[in-house]
Amino acid sequence: MKLICIGRNYTKHIEELQNEKPTDPVVFIKPDTAILLKNQPFFIPDFSDDVHHEVEILVKINKVGKHIDKKFAHKYYDEIGLGIDFTARDLQSQLKEKGLPWEKAKSFDGAAVVGKWLPKTKFENVDDIQFKLLKNDEVVQDGNTNLMLWKIDELIEYVSKYFTLKIGDIIFTGTPAGVGKVVANDKLKGYIENDELFSITVK
Ligand code: ZN
């Protein structure tokens, strides 16, 4: 399985990193080895001094599909989750400057937190889901899927033009504003509305 990640999908996050607003979604892939194993701490890799948390809504694909029209996209997932796209920001900035791919900064082992899943039926509208990240019990990021530049069904249509979606693939839908550095002993907890979907310690 693969993790298909979207960058620059929330205006305020684009502004905080002083990126240009894209005309198409920014897409990158993480391999399955990037998934942080259940109940394990996140270890800051030795090649970075500036690893950032990016909390993101996740969508789990339940059916094989290619060239999915956004009208039918809702049939390709029935679970919504929450995760973190850990990013070695210092390394990513160097790579961006040189026009090189981001994989080393985004796709290293442990760089993808995948929390518990909730049935889509729990939500009246997937384009209005409130979520947040707490660092040491303080809210550092909070967002709502209604602020996405490309909504979930549009993302499925877009990414499936390029990649066949397979059962179990996960889409990371982009982070809202408030990304920041993590340091050893930080505790990160992610919530969709009132449900805690992950709790991890940084080492
Ligand atoms: Zn991200």
Short mmCIF file of C-alpha atoms and ligand atoms in Angstrom, two decimals:
data_model
loop_
_atom_site.label_atom_id
_atom_site.label_comp_id
_atom_site.label_asym_id
_atom_site.label_seq_id
_atom_site.Cartn_x
_atom_site.Cartn_y
_atom_site.Cartn_z
CA MET A 1 0.00 0.00 0.00
CA LYS A 2 0.96 3.58 -0.44
CA LEU A 3 0.35 6.89 1.27
CA ILE A 4 -0.64 9.64 -1.14
CA CYS A 5 0.00 13.01 0.43
CA ILE A 6 -1.28 16.43 -0.53
CA GLY A 7 0.68 19.59 0.13
CA ARG A 8 -0.56 23.20 0.25
CA ASN A 9 -4.24 22.46 0.65
CA TYR A 10 -5.01 25.14 3.26
CA THR A 11 -4.47 28.82 2.49
CA LYS A 12 -3.19 29.82 5.93
CA HIS A 13 -0.57 27.07 5.90
CA ILE A 14 0.60 28.17 2.43
CA GLU A 15 1.04 31.67 3.85
CA GLU A 16 2.94 30.56 6.95
CA LEU A 17 5.56 28.78 4.80
CA GLN A 18 5.48 31.61 2.24
CA ASN A 19 4.75 29.18 -0.55
CA GLU A 20 2.98 30.06 -3.76
CA LYS A 21 -0.64 29.05 -4.05
CA PRO A 22 -0.70 26.07 -6.41
CA THR A 23 -2.94 25.84 -9.44
CA ASP A 24 -3.07 22.05 -9.02
CA PRO A 25 -2.75 20.02 -5.81
CA VAL A 26 0.85 19.30 -4.73
CA VAL A 27 1.21 15.51 -4.49
CA PHE A 28 3.89 13.26 -3.05
CA ILE A 29 4.07 9.65 -1.92
CA LYS A 30 5.28 8.01 1.25
CA PRO A 31 6.08 4.28 1.24
CA ASP A 32 4.46 1.93 3.77
CA THR A 33 7.75 1.84 5.71
CA ALA A 34 7.08 5.46 6.73
CA ILE A 35 4.16 4.41 8.93
CA LEU A 36 4.98 4.78 12.61
CA LEU A 37 4.34 1.41 14.24
CA LYS A 38 1.44 1.23 16.69
CA ASN A 39 2.26 2.30 20.25
CA GLN A 40 5.80 3.27 19.33
CA PRO A 41 7.39 6.64 20.04
CA PHE A 42 8.45 8.87 17.19
CA PHE A 43 12.24 9.17 17.08
CA ILE A 44 13.63 12.43 15.68
CA PRO A 45 16.01 11.32 12.93
CA ASP A 46 19.65 12.34 13.31
CA PHE A 47 19.69 14.11 9.91
CA SER A 48 17.34 16.87 11.05
CA ASP A 49 17.24 19.57 13.74
CA ASP A 50 13.85 20.85 12.72
CA VAL A 51 11.18 18.16 12.42
CA HIS A 52 7.68 19.64 12.19
CA HIS A 53 4.30 18.14 12.97
CA GLU A 54 1.60 18.47 10.30
CA VAL A 55 -1.74 17.11 11.46
CA GLU A 56 -3.94 15.92 8.59
CA ILE A 57 -7.28 14.27 7.91
CA LEU A 58 -6.80 10.81 6.38
CA VAL A 59 -9.00 8.89 3.97
CA LYS A 60 -8.70 5.12 3.59
CA ILE A 61 -9.43 3.73 0.12
CA ASN A 62 -11.70 0.68 0.11
CA LYS A 63 -11.89 -0.16 -3.59
CA VAL A 64 -9.55 -0.30 -6.58
CA GLY A 65 -10.01 2.66 -8.87
CA LYS A 66 -8.45 4.74 -11.62
CA HIS A 67 -9.76 7.95 -13.23
CA ILE A 68 -12.44 8.27 -10.58
CA ASP A 69 -14.92 11.05 -11.24
CA LYS A 70 -15.52 13.24 -8.19
CA LYS A 71 -19.25 12.39 -8.35
CA PHE A 72 -18.38 8.77 -7.59
CA ALA A 73 -15.40 9.39 -5.30
CA HIS A 74 -17.51 8.97 -2.15
CA LYS A 75 -17.91 5.28 -3.02
CA TYR A 76 -14.18 4.70 -2.67
CA TYR A 77 -13.86 5.30 1.08
CA ASP A 78 -15.87 4.61 4.17
CA GLU A 79 -13.38 5.48 6.89
CA ILE A 80 -11.90 8.80 7.95
CA GLY A 81 -8.88 9.13 10.18
CA LEU A 82 -6.28 11.52 11.48
CA GLY A 83 -2.51 11.41 11.25
CA ILE A 84 0.71 13.36 11.17
CA ASP A 85 2.87 14.04 8.16
CA PHE A 86 6.19 14.53 9.97
CA THR A 87 8.50 16.74 7.94
CA ALA A 88 12.22 17.43 8.34
CA ARG A 89 11.71 21.09 7.47
CA ASP A 90 15.42 21.97 7.32
CA LEU A 91 16.12 19.19 4.86
CA GLN A 92 12.95 19.92 2.88
CA SER A 93 13.99 23.58 2.51
CA GLN A 94 17.40 22.55 1.15
CA LEU A 95 15.80 20.14 -1.32
CA LYS A 96 13.18 22.70 -2.40
CA GLU A 97 15.87 25.28 -3.02
CA LYS A 98 17.68 22.91 -5.33
CA GLY A 99 14.46 21.79 -7.02
CA LEU A 100 14.98 18.23 -5.78
CA PRO A 101 12.31 15.74 -4.64
CA TRP A 102 11.21 15.91 -0.98
CA GLU A 103 11.23 12.22 -0.14
CA LYS A 104 14.17 12.27 2.24
CA ALA A 105 12.46 15.00 4.27
CA LYS A 106 8.98 13.46 4.28
CA SER A 107 9.15 9.73 3.71
CA PHE A 108 11.70 8.45 6.22
CA ASP A 109 10.79 5.63 8.62
CA GLY A 110 8.22 6.77 11.16
CA ALA A 111 7.30 9.95 9.29
CA ALA A 112 3.64 8.99 8.94
CA VAL A 113 1.38 8.67 11.96
CA VAL A 114 -1.86 6.84 11.16
CA GLY A 115 -4.37 7.02 13.99
CA LYS A 116 -7.58 5.11 14.65
CA TRP A 117 -10.32 5.15 12.03
CA LEU A 118 -13.88 6.39 12.27
CA PRO A 119 -16.74 5.31 10.02
CA LYS A 120 -17.65 7.95 7.46
CA THR A 121 -21.28 7.49 8.48
CA LYS A 122 -20.43 9.25 11.74
CA PHE A 123 -20.21 12.50 9.82
CA GLU A 124 -23.10 14.36 8.28
CA ASN A 125 -20.72 16.07 5.86
CA VAL A 126 -17.08 15.06 5.27
CA ASP A 127 -16.44 18.61 4.09
CA ASP A 128 -17.17 19.92 7.57
CA ILE A 129 -15.01 17.95 9.99
CA GLN A 130 -13.30 19.72 12.87
CA PHE A 131 -9.90 18.39 13.95
CA LYS A 132 -6.96 19.48 16.09
CA LEU A 133 -3.52 18.60 17.37
CA LEU A 134 -2.45 19.09 20.98
CA LYS A 135 1.20 19.36 21.91
CA ASN A 136 1.75 18.88 25.63
CA ASP A 137 -1.97 19.50 26.19
CA GLU A 138 -1.99 22.79 24.30
CA VAL A 139 -3.81 23.16 20.97
CA VAL A 140 -1.18 23.92 18.31
CA GLN A 141 -3.13 23.19 15.13
CA ASP A 142 -6.80 23.20 14.51
CA GLY A 143 -8.63 22.97 11.27
CA ASN A 144 -11.79 22.07 9.47
CA THR A 145 -12.07 20.20 6.18
CA ASN A 146 -14.29 23.04 4.93
CA LEU A 147 -11.07 25.11 4.63
CA MET A 148 -9.47 22.73 2.13
CA LEU A 149 -8.69 24.23 -1.28
CA TRP A 150 -9.45 20.81 -2.80
CA LYS A 151 -12.07 18.78 -0.96
CA ILE A 152 -11.75 15.04 -0.33
CA ASP A 153 -13.73 13.94 -3.40
CA GLU A 154 -11.84 16.35 -5.65
CA LEU A 155 -8.54 15.01 -4.31
CA ILE A 156 -9.60 11.44 -5.12
CA GLU A 157 -10.51 12.49 -8.65
CA TYR A 158 -7.19 14.30 -9.04
CA VAL A 159 -4.78 11.71 -7.63
CA SER A 160 -6.53 8.80 -9.39
CA LYS A 161 -5.61 10.36 -12.74
CA TYR A 162 -2.00 9.56 -11.93
CA PHE A 163 -2.11 6.57 -9.57
CA THR A 164 -4.33 3.53 -9.42
CA LEU A 165 -5.88 3.60 -5.97
CA LYS A 166 -5.79 0.26 -4.20
CA ILE A 167 -7.59 -1.09 -1.16
CA GLY A 168 -5.84 0.16 1.97
CA ASP A 169 -4.13 3.11 0.35
CA ILE A 170 -4.32 6.23 2.51
CA ILE A 171 -4.66 9.82 1.38
CA PHE A 172 -3.11 12.50 3.62
CA THR A 173 -5.19 15.54 2.74
CA GLY A 174 -2.84 18.36 3.77
CA THR A 175 -2.23 20.34 6.93
CA PRO A 176 -3.85 23.52 8.24
CA ALA A 177 -1.77 26.35 9.74
CA GLY A 178 0.15 25.97 12.98
CA VAL A 179 2.89 23.52 11.99
CA GLY A 180 5.85 23.61 14.35
CA LYS A 181 8.93 21.91 15.65
CA VAL A 182 8.84 18.86 17.92
CA VAL A 183 11.45 18.10 20.57
CA ALA A 184 12.17 15.07 22.72
CA ASN A 185 9.48 14.32 25.32
CA ASP A 186 6.74 16.20 23.48
CA LYS A 187 3.37 14.46 23.67
CA LEU A 188 1.19 14.79 20.59
CA LYS A 189 -2.52 13.99 20.65
CA GLY A 190 -4.85 14.18 17.70
CA TYR A 191 -8.60 14.68 17.81
CA ILE A 192 -11.43 14.64 15.34
CA GLU A 193 -14.18 16.51 17.12
CA ASN A 194 -14.19 14.82 20.57
CA ASP A 195 -12.52 11.53 19.62
CA GLU A 196 -8.85 11.06 20.43
CA LEU A 197 -7.39 9.18 17.48
CA PHE A 198 -3.73 9.07 18.39
CA SER A 199 -1.36 9.85 21.23
CA ILE A 200 2.37 9.64 20.68
CA THR A 201 5.57 10.59 22.43
CA VAL A 202 8.56 12.15 20.71
CA LYS A 203 12.03 10.77 21.53
ZN ZN B 1 1.58 17.53 4.93
#
